[in-house]
Amino acid sequence: MSSEPLLRVENLKKYFPIKERLFSKKVKYVKAVDGVSFTLQPGETLALVGETGSGKTTTGRTILRLYEPTGGKVYFKGQEITKMPMRKFKKIRMKMQMIYQDPYSSLNPRMSILNIIAEPLREMKVNNIEERVLELLENVGLRKEHMYKYPDEISGGQQQRVAIARALGVNPEFLVLDEPTSALDVSVQAQILNLLENLQKERNFTYLFISHDLSVVRYISHRVAIMYLGKIMEIGTTEQIFENPQHPYTKILLESIPIPDPKEKRRKKIVLPGEIPSPLNPPSGCPFHTRCPYARDICKEKEPEYVEVEKGHLVKCHLAEVIK
Ligand code: SF4
């Protein structure tokens, strides 16, 4: 992998304003993404993992400017895109596509598969559209007969293949995959993951893979970032995160997935109390202190800085080097 990142995210923030009460003028902010930084190399898959409400989907959407960022910068191939005028950004945005969790809702039910895939191609003034649509369908394992069907006439897995074919049509380099398999049956999930993996190998695609499913993440990612309340608590290679997790939250998440290795079953199980706090009133200090079994006084008072425990393995915890 080259050393020039395809994507660089620096201190990205997305706050949503909400009124305190219905007719109140006072505004509070939901800090959905609060200071997220990472880089992505060409051909790499970084997984963003966390519970519902951790800010992972908002991070993906803010990078693509489906939400305008509140703060921070995003660079795509060295060019800052965060404040770029929309007309200029539109051309770069073609290189950045998103695949959604529910393929059906991302496809217009009144359009044939041919027209769904052809729509962006017509905007790009591509010649021989039908031929190109057929080629794209074949790239994702579908056939000519699918071209004339409508979204509700094909299965969930085929709908997701159509969504991927439509994204491929504009020759993207970077894809945000937002839980792309979680709405599908297990057997179909594996097929879509294989398809995404093969496309990455063939075309050197770069993926931001958003998921709460750690088994899938372990299979598909090169690196993993664990998010909690809008912040990355730990980031490292897939091996560092799965074999040597350092943050208490990561350890608890890993405890929640079934591990077939009998030696691993002897590991002491840590139970995560309560639910993720509201990003409207995040806890002071370390955002995880209200649920952390290791919390000390300092955790309530001071937000921890990142500690590099190994090259590229960063942990945001006061006790990162103490807890083993
Ligand atoms: Fe737990 Fe404290 Fe570390 Fe936060 S900083 S994860 S509360 S030990």
Coordinates of C-alpha atoms and ligand atoms in Angstrom, one line a residue:
M1 CA 0.0 0.0 0.0
S2 CA 1.3 3.5 -0.8
S3 CA 2.0 6.0 1.9
E4 CA -0.2 8.8 0.5
P5 CA -3.6 8.3 2.0
L6 CA -6.7 8.4 -0.2
L7 CA -8.7 9.9 2.6
R8 CA -7.6 11.9 5.6
V9 CA -10.1 12.9 8.3
E10 CA -8.9 15.4 10.8
N11 CA -10.9 16.2 14.0
L12 CA -14.2 15.8 12.2
K13 CA -17.3 17.1 14.1
K14 CA -21.0 16.9 13.4
Y15 CA -23.3 18.5 15.9
F16 CA -27.0 18.6 15.4
P17 CA -28.9 21.6 17.0
I18 CA -32.1 20.9 18.8
K19 CA -34.4 23.2 20.7
E20 CA -34.5 22.6 24.5
R21 CA -38.3 22.8 24.5
L22 CA -40.9 23.2 21.7
F23 CA -41.1 27.1 21.8
S24 CA -37.8 27.7 23.5
K25 CA -35.1 29.8 21.8
K26 CA -32.4 27.9 23.7
V27 CA -30.6 25.4 21.5
K28 CA -28.6 22.4 22.6
Y29 CA -26.3 20.3 20.4
V30 CA -26.3 16.5 19.9
K31 CA -22.6 15.8 19.4
A32 CA -23.0 12.9 17.0
V33 CA -19.4 13.0 15.8
D34 CA -17.0 14.7 18.1
G35 CA -13.4 14.9 16.9
V36 CA -12.8 11.9 14.7
S37 CA -9.5 11.5 13.0
F38 CA -8.1 8.7 10.8
T39 CA -6.5 8.0 7.4
L40 CA -7.3 5.4 4.8
Q41 CA -4.8 4.1 2.3
P42 CA -5.8 3.2 -1.3
G43 CA -7.1 -0.4 -1.3
E44 CA -7.6 -0.5 2.4
T45 CA -10.7 -1.3 4.5
L46 CA -11.2 0.5 7.7
A47 CA -14.2 -0.7 9.8
L48 CA -16.0 1.7 12.1
V49 CA -17.6 -0.3 14.9
G50 CA -19.8 0.6 17.8
E51 CA -23.3 0.4 19.3
T52 CA -26.3 2.2 17.8
G53 CA -25.8 5.9 18.6
S54 CA -22.0 5.8 18.6
G55 CA -21.8 8.1 15.5
K56 CA -20.4 5.7 12.9
T57 CA -23.1 6.3 10.2
T58 CA -23.0 10.1 10.8
T59 CA -19.2 9.9 10.4
G60 CA -19.6 8.2 7.0
R61 CA -22.4 10.7 5.9
T62 CA -20.4 13.7 7.0
I63 CA -17.3 12.6 5.1
L64 CA -19.5 12.5 1.9
R65 CA -21.0 15.8 2.9
L66 CA -24.5 14.3 3.0
Y67 CA -24.3 16.2 6.3
E68 CA -22.2 19.4 6.3
P69 CA -19.5 19.1 9.0
T70 CA -19.6 21.3 12.1
G71 CA -15.8 21.3 12.3
G72 CA -12.7 19.5 11.1
K73 CA -11.3 18.7 7.7
V74 CA -11.6 15.9 5.2
Y75 CA -8.9 15.5 2.5
F76 CA -9.5 13.3 -0.6
K77 CA -6.3 12.5 -2.5
G78 CA -4.7 15.4 -0.8
Q79 CA -7.4 17.9 -1.6
E80 CA -9.5 19.4 1.2
I81 CA -13.2 18.8 0.3
T82 CA -14.9 20.0 3.5
K83 CA -15.3 23.6 2.4
M84 CA -15.1 23.1 -1.4
P85 CA -18.0 24.8 -3.3
M86 CA -20.6 22.2 -4.0
R87 CA -20.3 22.5 -7.8
K88 CA -16.6 21.6 -7.6
F89 CA -17.2 18.9 -5.0
K90 CA -19.8 17.2 -7.1
K91 CA -17.1 15.9 -9.5
I92 CA -15.1 14.5 -6.7
R93 CA -18.2 13.2 -5.0
M94 CA -18.6 10.8 -8.0
K95 CA -15.5 9.1 -6.8
M96 CA -17.0 8.6 -3.4
Q97 CA -20.1 6.4 -3.2
M98 CA -22.3 5.0 -0.4
I99 CA -23.9 1.6 -0.1
Y100 CA -26.8 1.6 2.3
Q101 CA -28.0 -1.0 4.9
D102 CA -31.4 -1.5 3.3
P103 CA -31.0 -1.9 -0.4
Y104 CA -34.7 -1.8 -1.2
S105 CA -35.1 1.7 0.2
S106 CA -32.1 2.9 -1.8
L107 CA -33.7 1.8 -5.1
N108 CA -36.6 3.6 -6.7
P109 CA -39.4 1.0 -6.8
R110 CA -41.0 2.6 -9.9
M111 CA -37.9 2.3 -12.0
S112 CA -36.6 -0.8 -13.7
I113 CA -33.2 -2.1 -12.8
L114 CA -32.0 -0.9 -16.2
N115 CA -33.1 2.6 -15.5
I116 CA -31.8 2.6 -11.9
I117 CA -28.3 1.7 -13.1
A118 CA -28.5 3.9 -16.2
E119 CA -29.5 7.1 -14.4
P120 CA -26.0 8.2 -13.3
L121 CA -24.6 6.9 -16.6
R122 CA -27.0 9.2 -18.6
E123 CA -25.8 12.2 -16.4
M124 CA -22.2 11.3 -17.4
K125 CA -23.3 11.1 -21.0
V126 CA -22.0 7.5 -21.4
N127 CA -22.6 5.9 -24.9
N128 CA -24.2 2.5 -25.4
I129 CA -26.0 2.6 -22.0
E130 CA -27.6 -0.8 -22.3
E131 CA -24.3 -2.5 -23.0
R132 CA -22.7 -0.7 -20.0
V133 CA -25.6 -1.7 -17.7
L134 CA -25.3 -5.3 -18.7
E135 CA -21.5 -5.2 -18.1
L136 CA -22.1 -3.7 -14.6
L137 CA -24.8 -6.3 -13.8
E138 CA -22.3 -9.1 -14.8
N139 CA -19.6 -7.5 -12.6
V140 CA -21.9 -8.0 -9.6
G141 CA -23.0 -11.6 -10.6
L142 CA -26.4 -10.7 -12.2
R143 CA -27.7 -11.4 -15.7
K144 CA -29.4 -9.7 -18.6
E145 CA -32.8 -11.0 -17.4
H146 CA -32.5 -8.8 -14.2
M147 CA -32.3 -5.7 -16.3
Y148 CA -36.0 -5.5 -17.0
K149 CA -37.2 -6.4 -13.5
Y150 CA -38.2 -3.9 -10.8
P151 CA -36.7 -3.9 -7.3
D152 CA -39.6 -5.7 -5.6
E153 CA -39.3 -8.6 -8.2
I154 CA -35.8 -9.5 -7.0
S155 CA -34.3 -10.8 -3.7
G156 CA -32.6 -8.7 -1.0
G157 CA -29.2 -9.9 -2.0
Q158 CA -29.9 -9.1 -5.7
Q159 CA -31.1 -5.6 -4.7
Q160 CA -27.8 -5.0 -2.9
R161 CA -26.0 -6.2 -6.0
V162 CA -28.0 -3.7 -8.1
A163 CA -27.0 -0.9 -5.6
I164 CA -23.4 -1.9 -5.9
A165 CA -23.6 -2.1 -9.8
R166 CA -25.1 1.5 -9.8
A167 CA -22.2 2.7 -7.6
L168 CA -19.7 1.0 -9.9
G169 CA -21.1 2.8 -12.9
V170 CA -19.4 6.1 -11.9
N171 CA -16.0 4.5 -11.4
P172 CA -15.6 5.2 -7.7
E173 CA -12.4 4.9 -5.7
F174 CA -13.9 5.2 -2.2
L175 CA -17.0 3.6 -0.9
V176 CA -18.8 4.0 2.4
L177 CA -20.4 0.7 3.1
D178 CA -23.1 1.3 5.8
E179 CA -24.0 -2.1 7.3
P180 CA -24.3 -3.4 3.7
T181 CA -25.1 -7.0 4.8
S182 CA -27.0 -6.6 8.0
A183 CA -30.5 -6.7 6.4
L184 CA -29.6 -9.9 4.5
D185 CA -29.8 -13.6 5.3
V186 CA -26.6 -15.1 6.6
S187 CA -25.9 -17.1 3.4
V188 CA -26.4 -14.0 1.2
Q189 CA -24.3 -11.9 3.6
A190 CA -21.2 -14.1 2.7
Q191 CA -21.9 -13.7 -1.0
I192 CA -22.1 -9.9 -0.8
L193 CA -18.9 -9.8 1.4
N194 CA -17.1 -12.0 -1.2
L195 CA -18.3 -9.7 -4.0
L196 CA -17.0 -6.6 -2.2
E197 CA -13.7 -8.3 -1.4
N198 CA -13.2 -9.4 -5.1
L199 CA -14.1 -5.9 -6.4
Q200 CA -11.6 -4.4 -4.0
K201 CA -8.9 -6.8 -5.2
E202 CA -9.7 -6.1 -8.9
R203 CA -10.1 -2.3 -8.7
N204 CA -8.1 -1.3 -5.6
F205 CA -11.3 0.1 -3.9
T206 CA -11.0 1.8 -0.6
Y207 CA -13.7 1.0 1.9
L208 CA -15.1 2.6 5.1
F209 CA -17.0 -0.3 6.4
I210 CA -19.6 0.6 9.0
S211 CA -20.8 -2.3 11.2
H212 CA -21.8 -3.5 14.6
D213 CA -21.1 -7.1 13.6
L214 CA -17.6 -7.9 14.8
S215 CA -17.5 -11.3 13.1
V216 CA -18.0 -9.6 9.7
V217 CA -15.6 -6.8 10.6
R218 CA -12.9 -9.4 11.4
Y219 CA -13.4 -11.1 8.1
I220 CA -13.3 -8.0 5.8
S221 CA -11.2 -5.2 7.4
H222 CA -7.5 -4.3 7.4
R223 CA -8.0 -1.9 10.3
V224 CA -10.7 -1.3 12.9
A225 CA -11.8 1.9 14.8
I226 CA -14.0 1.4 17.8
M227 CA -16.4 4.3 18.3
Y228 CA -18.3 5.4 21.4
L229 CA -20.4 8.6 21.8
G230 CA -19.0 10.2 18.7
K231 CA -15.3 9.5 19.4
I232 CA -12.8 6.8 18.4
M233 CA -11.8 5.0 21.6
E234 CA -9.3 2.6 19.9
I235 CA -7.9 2.2 16.4
G236 CA -5.5 -0.4 15.1
T237 CA -5.0 -3.2 12.6
T238 CA -7.6 -6.0 12.7
E239 CA -5.0 -8.2 14.4
Q240 CA -4.1 -5.6 17.1
I241 CA -7.8 -5.0 17.9
F242 CA -8.9 -8.6 18.0
E243 CA -5.7 -10.2 19.5
N244 CA -4.6 -7.4 21.8
P245 CA -7.5 -5.1 22.6
Q246 CA -6.5 -2.4 25.1
H247 CA -9.6 -0.3 25.7
P248 CA -12.1 -1.6 28.2
Y249 CA -15.0 -0.9 25.8
T250 CA -13.3 -2.9 23.0
K251 CA -12.7 -5.8 25.4
I252 CA -16.4 -5.8 26.3
L253 CA -17.5 -5.7 22.7
L254 CA -15.2 -8.6 21.9
E255 CA -16.6 -10.6 24.8
S256 CA -20.0 -10.3 23.3
I257 CA -19.1 -12.3 20.2
P258 CA -19.1 -16.1 20.3
I259 CA -15.5 -17.5 20.2
P260 CA -15.1 -21.1 19.1
D261 CA -11.6 -21.4 20.7
P262 CA -12.0 -23.3 24.1
K263 CA -8.9 -21.5 25.6
E264 CA -10.6 -18.2 24.9
K265 CA -13.7 -19.3 26.8
R266 CA -11.7 -19.2 30.0
R267 CA -11.2 -15.4 29.6
K268 CA -12.9 -13.5 32.4
K269 CA -16.2 -12.0 31.1
I270 CA -16.7 -8.3 31.7
V271 CA -20.4 -7.3 31.8
L272 CA -21.3 -3.9 30.3
P273 CA -23.8 -2.1 32.5
G274 CA -26.5 0.3 31.2
E275 CA -27.0 1.8 27.9
I276 CA -25.0 4.3 25.8
P277 CA -25.6 7.8 27.3
S278 CA -27.3 10.5 25.2
P279 CA -24.9 12.5 23.0
L280 CA -27.0 15.5 24.1
N281 CA -25.6 15.2 27.6
P282 CA -22.3 13.2 27.2
P283 CA -20.5 12.4 30.5
S284 CA -17.6 14.6 31.6
G285 CA -14.1 13.3 31.3
C286 CA -13.9 9.9 29.6
P287 CA -17.2 9.4 27.8
F288 CA -17.2 5.7 28.8
H289 CA -16.7 6.3 32.6
T290 CA -20.5 5.7 33.4
R291 CA -20.2 2.1 32.2
C292 CA -16.5 1.3 32.7
P293 CA -15.7 -1.4 35.3
Y294 CA -12.2 0.2 35.8
A295 CA -13.3 3.9 36.1
R296 CA -11.4 6.0 38.7
D297 CA -11.9 9.6 39.9
I298 CA -9.6 10.9 37.1
C299 CA -11.8 9.3 34.5
K300 CA -14.7 11.6 35.5
E301 CA -12.6 14.7 35.6
K302 CA -10.3 14.6 32.5
E303 CA -10.8 13.3 29.0
P304 CA -7.9 10.9 28.2
E305 CA -5.5 11.6 25.3
Y306 CA -4.6 8.9 22.8
V307 CA -1.8 6.6 23.8
E308 CA 0.1 4.7 21.1
V309 CA 0.6 1.2 22.6
E310 CA 2.1 -0.2 19.4
K311 CA 2.8 1.3 16.0
G312 CA -0.6 2.5 14.6
H313 CA -2.4 1.2 17.7
L314 CA -4.0 4.1 19.5
V315 CA -6.1 3.9 22.7
K316 CA -8.0 6.7 24.4
C317 CA -7.9 5.6 28.1
H318 CA -6.1 6.8 31.2
L319 CA -5.3 3.3 32.2
A320 CA -4.3 2.0 28.7
E321 CA -1.0 0.7 29.9
V322 CA -2.2 -0.6 33.3
I323 CA -5.3 -2.7 32.4
K324 CA -4.2 -6.1 30.9
Ligands
SF4_1 FE1 -12.5 3.3 31.8 FE2 -11.2 5.4 32.8 FE3 -10.2 4.2 30.7 FE4 -12.4 5.6 30.5 S1 -10.4 6.4 30.9 S2 -12.1 3.7 29.6 S3 -13.4 5.3 32.4 S4 -10.4 3.3 32.7

